[in-house]
Amino acid sequence: MRLYLDPASPLPLYHQLAEGIRYQIATGVLEPGAALPSLRDAARRWGVNLHTVRHAYASLAAEGLVRTQAPHGTEVVERKVRAAPAACPSP
C-alpha cells in the first residue's frame, strides 16, 4: 500500500495517513477484509512514529472504517449502505 506523506505540510502526519487510507477505502483499492500493515511495519514503511500510525488507525476505527482485534491486527470493515428515506406523500 503506497501513501505519500508530506512532513512539511501543516496537516499532522496522522491526519495525512488516515486521509490516505480513507481514500483507498473509498475508491475500492482497500476492500472489506483487507489487512492494514501492523503498527510497527506501517511506521517503518511510511517513516513515521508508531504512535502516529496508532492515532491514524484509531481515527479510522472511530469512523467505523477499520476494526482492530488483537492479535489479528487491523482490517477494513464492510460498509453498510444506508437506505434512502422513503418519500412522504404530498397532501
JSON list of C-alpha atoms in Angstrom, two decimals:
[
{"chain": "A", "resi": 1, "resn": "MET", "atom": "CA", "xyz": [0.00, 0.00, 0.00]},
{"chain": "A", "resi": 2, "resn": "ARG", "atom": "CA", "xyz": [1.51, 3.29, -1.11]},
{"chain": "A", "resi": 3, "resn": "LEU", "atom": "CA", "xyz": [0.89, 6.51, 0.76]},
{"chain": "A", "resi": 4, "resn": "TYR", "atom": "CA", "xyz": [2.61, 9.82, 0.32]},
{"chain": "A", "resi": 5, "resn": "LEU", "atom": "CA", "xyz": [3.13, 11.89, 3.44]},
{"chain": "A", "resi": 6, "resn": "ASP", "atom": "CA", "xyz": [4.42, 15.45, 3.43]},
{"chain": "A", "resi": 7, "resn": "PRO", "atom": "CA", "xyz": [6.31, 16.32, 6.63]},
{"chain": "A", "resi": 8, "resn": "ALA", "atom": "CA", "xyz": [6.32, 20.00, 5.57]},
{"chain": "A", "resi": 9, "resn": "SER", "atom": "CA", "xyz": [2.51, 20.10, 5.36]},
{"chain": "A", "resi": 10, "resn": "PRO", "atom": "CA", "xyz": [0.59, 21.97, 8.06]},
{"chain": "A", "resi": 11, "resn": "LEU", "atom": "CA", "xyz": [-1.65, 18.88, 8.38]},
{"chain": "A", "resi": 12, "resn": "PRO", "atom": "CA", "xyz": [-0.47, 16.47, 11.09]},
{"chain": "A", "resi": 13, "resn": "LEU", "atom": "CA", "xyz": [1.08, 13.25, 9.78]},
{"chain": "A", "resi": 14, "resn": "TYR", "atom": "CA", "xyz": [-1.57, 11.08, 11.47]},
{"chain": "A", "resi": 15, "resn": "HIS", "atom": "CA", "xyz": [-4.26, 13.04, 9.60]},
{"chain": "A", "resi": 16, "resn": "GLN", "atom": "CA", "xyz": [-2.44, 12.65, 6.28]},
{"chain": "A", "resi": 17, "resn": "LEU", "atom": "CA", "xyz": [-2.06, 8.93, 6.93]},
{"chain": "A", "resi": 18, "resn": "ALA", "atom": "CA", "xyz": [-5.72, 8.46, 7.89]},
{"chain": "A", "resi": 19, "resn": "GLU", "atom": "CA", "xyz": [-6.82, 10.51, 4.86]},
{"chain": "A", "resi": 20, "resn": "GLY", "atom": "CA", "xyz": [-4.71, 8.39, 2.52]},
{"chain": "A", "resi": 21, "resn": "ILE", "atom": "CA", "xyz": [-6.15, 5.15, 3.89]},
{"chain": "A", "resi": 22, "resn": "ARG", "atom": "CA", "xyz": [-9.67, 6.63, 3.88]},
{"chain": "A", "resi": 23, "resn": "TYR", "atom": "CA", "xyz": [-9.25, 7.49, 0.19]},
{"chain": "A", "resi": 24, "resn": "GLN", "atom": "CA", "xyz": [-8.06, 3.98, -0.66]},
{"chain": "A", "resi": 25, "resn": "ILE", "atom": "CA", "xyz": [-11.08, 2.51, 1.11]},
{"chain": "A", "resi": 26, "resn": "ALA", "atom": "CA", "xyz": [-13.48, 4.90, -0.65]},
{"chain": "A", "resi": 27, "resn": "THR", "atom": "CA", "xyz": [-12.03, 4.12, -4.09]},
{"chain": "A", "resi": 28, "resn": "GLY", "atom": "CA", "xyz": [-12.02, 0.35, -3.56]},
{"chain": "A", "resi": 29, "resn": "VAL", "atom": "CA", "xyz": [-8.25, -0.04, -3.51]},
{"chain": "A", "resi": 30, "resn": "LEU", "atom": "CA", "xyz": [-8.68, -1.43, 0.02]},
{"chain": "A", "resi": 31, "resn": "GLU", "atom": "CA", "xyz": [-11.66, -3.76, 0.10]},
{"chain": "A", "resi": 32, "resn": "PRO", "atom": "CA", "xyz": [-13.53, -5.09, 3.15]},
{"chain": "A", "resi": 33, "resn": "GLY", "atom": "CA", "xyz": [-11.40, -7.66, 4.93]},
{"chain": "A", "resi": 34, "resn": "ALA", "atom": "CA", "xyz": [-8.12, -6.19, 3.67]},
{"chain": "A", "resi": 35, "resn": "ALA", "atom": "CA", "xyz": [-5.48, -6.19, 6.39]},
{"chain": "A", "resi": 36, "resn": "LEU", "atom": "CA", "xyz": [-3.62, -2.97, 7.13]},
{"chain": "A", "resi": 37, "resn": "PRO", "atom": "CA", "xyz": [0.07, -3.20, 7.99]},
{"chain": "A", "resi": 38, "resn": "SER", "atom": "CA", "xyz": [0.88, -3.78, 11.65]},
{"chain": "A", "resi": 39, "resn": "LEU", "atom": "CA", "xyz": [1.70, -0.66, 13.65]},
{"chain": "A", "resi": 40, "resn": "ARG", "atom": "CA", "xyz": [5.44, -1.33, 13.61]},
{"chain": "A", "resi": 41, "resn": "ASP", "atom": "CA", "xyz": [5.52, -2.33, 9.95]},
{"chain": "A", "resi": 42, "resn": "ALA", "atom": "CA", "xyz": [3.45, 0.73, 8.97]},
{"chain": "A", "resi": 43, "resn": "ALA", "atom": "CA", "xyz": [5.70, 3.06, 10.99]},
{"chain": "A", "resi": 44, "resn": "ARG", "atom": "CA", "xyz": [8.77, 1.63, 9.23]},
{"chain": "A", "resi": 45, "resn": "ARG", "atom": "CA", "xyz": [7.12, 1.65, 5.80]},
{"chain": "A", "resi": 46, "resn": "TRP", "atom": "CA", "xyz": [5.94, 5.26, 5.98]},
{"chain": "A", "resi": 47, "resn": "GLY", "atom": "CA", "xyz": [8.82, 6.62, 8.06]},
{"chain": "A", "resi": 48, "resn": "VAL", "atom": "CA", "xyz": [6.69, 7.85, 10.96]},
{"chain": "A", "resi": 49, "resn": "ASN", "atom": "CA", "xyz": [6.45, 7.19, 14.67]},
{"chain": "A", "resi": 50, "resn": "LEU", "atom": "CA", "xyz": [4.48, 4.16, 15.85]},
{"chain": "A", "resi": 51, "resn": "HIS", "atom": "CA", "xyz": [2.14, 6.47, 17.80]},
{"chain": "A", "resi": 52, "resn": "THR", "atom": "CA", "xyz": [1.37, 8.39, 14.61]},
{"chain": "A", "resi": 53, "resn": "VAL", "atom": "CA", "xyz": [0.13, 5.18, 12.99]},
{"chain": "A", "resi": 54, "resn": "ARG", "atom": "CA", "xyz": [-1.79, 4.23, 16.13]},
{"chain": "A", "resi": 55, "resn": "HIS", "atom": "CA", "xyz": [-3.51, 7.63, 16.13]},
{"chain": "A", "resi": 56, "resn": "ALA", "atom": "CA", "xyz": [-4.42, 7.31, 12.41]},
{"chain": "A", "resi": 57, "resn": "TYR", "atom": "CA", "xyz": [-5.81, 3.78, 12.87]},
{"chain": "A", "resi": 58, "resn": "ALA", "atom": "CA", "xyz": [-7.79, 4.90, 15.95]},
{"chain": "A", "resi": 59, "resn": "SER", "atom": "CA", "xyz": [-9.28, 7.77, 13.94]},
{"chain": "A", "resi": 60, "resn": "LEU", "atom": "CA", "xyz": [-10.36, 5.37, 11.19]},
{"chain": "A", "resi": 61, "resn": "ALA", "atom": "CA", "xyz": [-11.77, 2.93, 13.76]},
{"chain": "A", "resi": 62, "resn": "ALA", "atom": "CA", "xyz": [-13.82, 5.73, 15.35]},
{"chain": "A", "resi": 63, "resn": "GLU", "atom": "CA", "xyz": [-15.36, 6.36, 11.92]},
{"chain": "A", "resi": 64, "resn": "GLY", "atom": "CA", "xyz": [-16.19, 2.68, 11.54]},
{"chain": "A", "resi": 65, "resn": "LEU", "atom": "CA", "xyz": [-13.86, 2.17, 8.57]},
{"chain": "A", "resi": 66, "resn": "VAL", "atom": "CA", "xyz": [-11.49, -0.30, 10.21]},
{"chain": "A", "resi": 67, "resn": "ARG", "atom": "CA", "xyz": [-11.52, -2.72, 13.13]},
{"chain": "A", "resi": 68, "resn": "THR", "atom": "CA", "xyz": [-8.56, -3.65, 15.29]},
{"chain": "A", "resi": 69, "resn": "GLN", "atom": "CA", "xyz": [-8.57, -7.01, 17.04]},
{"chain": "A", "resi": 70, "resn": "ALA", "atom": "CA", "xyz": [-5.55, -8.25, 18.93]},
{"chain": "A", "resi": 71, "resn": "PRO", "atom": "CA", "xyz": [-3.62, -10.29, 17.90]},
{"chain": "A", "resi": 72, "resn": "HIS", "atom": "CA", "xyz": [-5.08, -10.31, 14.38]},
{"chain": "A", "resi": 73, "resn": "GLY", "atom": "CA", "xyz": [-4.34, -6.68, 13.55]},
{"chain": "A", "resi": 74, "resn": "THR", "atom": "CA", "xyz": [-6.37, -4.02, 11.79]},
{"chain": "A", "resi": 75, "resn": "GLU", "atom": "CA", "xyz": [-8.66, -4.70, 8.86]},
{"chain": "A", "resi": 76, "resn": "VAL", "atom": "CA", "xyz": [-11.07, -2.77, 6.67]},
{"chain": "A", "resi": 77, "resn": "VAL", "atom": "CA", "xyz": [-14.69, -3.41, 7.61]},
{"chain": "A", "resi": 78, "resn": "GLU", "atom": "CA", "xyz": [-17.62, -3.73, 5.28]},
{"chain": "A", "resi": 79, "resn": "ARG", "atom": "CA", "xyz": [-19.62, -0.56, 4.98]},
{"chain": "A", "resi": 80, "resn": "LYS", "atom": "CA", "xyz": [-23.34, -0.93, 5.36]},
{"chain": "A", "resi": 81, "resn": "VAL", "atom": "CA", "xyz": [-25.22, 1.13, 2.80]},
{"chain": "A", "resi": 82, "resn": "ARG", "atom": "CA", "xyz": [-28.00, 3.13, 4.37]},
{"chain": "A", "resi": 83, "resn": "ALA", "atom": "CA", "xyz": [-31.31, 3.10, 2.59]},
{"chain": "A", "resi": 84, "resn": "ALA", "atom": "CA", "xyz": [-32.64, 6.43, 1.43]},
{"chain": "A", "resi": 85, "resn": "PRO", "atom": "CA", "xyz": [-35.59, 7.66, 3.49]},
{"chain": "A", "resi": 86, "resn": "ALA", "atom": "CA", "xyz": [-38.96, 6.94, 1.94]},
{"chain": "A", "resi": 87, "resn": "ALA", "atom": "CA", "xyz": [-40.59, 9.88, 0.22]},
{"chain": "A", "resi": 88, "resn": "CYS", "atom": "CA", "xyz": [-43.54, 11.33, 2.07]},
{"chain": "A", "resi": 89, "resn": "PRO", "atom": "CA", "xyz": [-46.73, 11.51, 0.01]},
{"chain": "A", "resi": 90, "resn": "SER", "atom": "CA", "xyz": [-47.88, 15.01, -0.83]},
{"chain": "A", "resi": 91, "resn": "PRO", "atom": "CA", "xyz": [-51.28, 16.09, 0.58]}
]
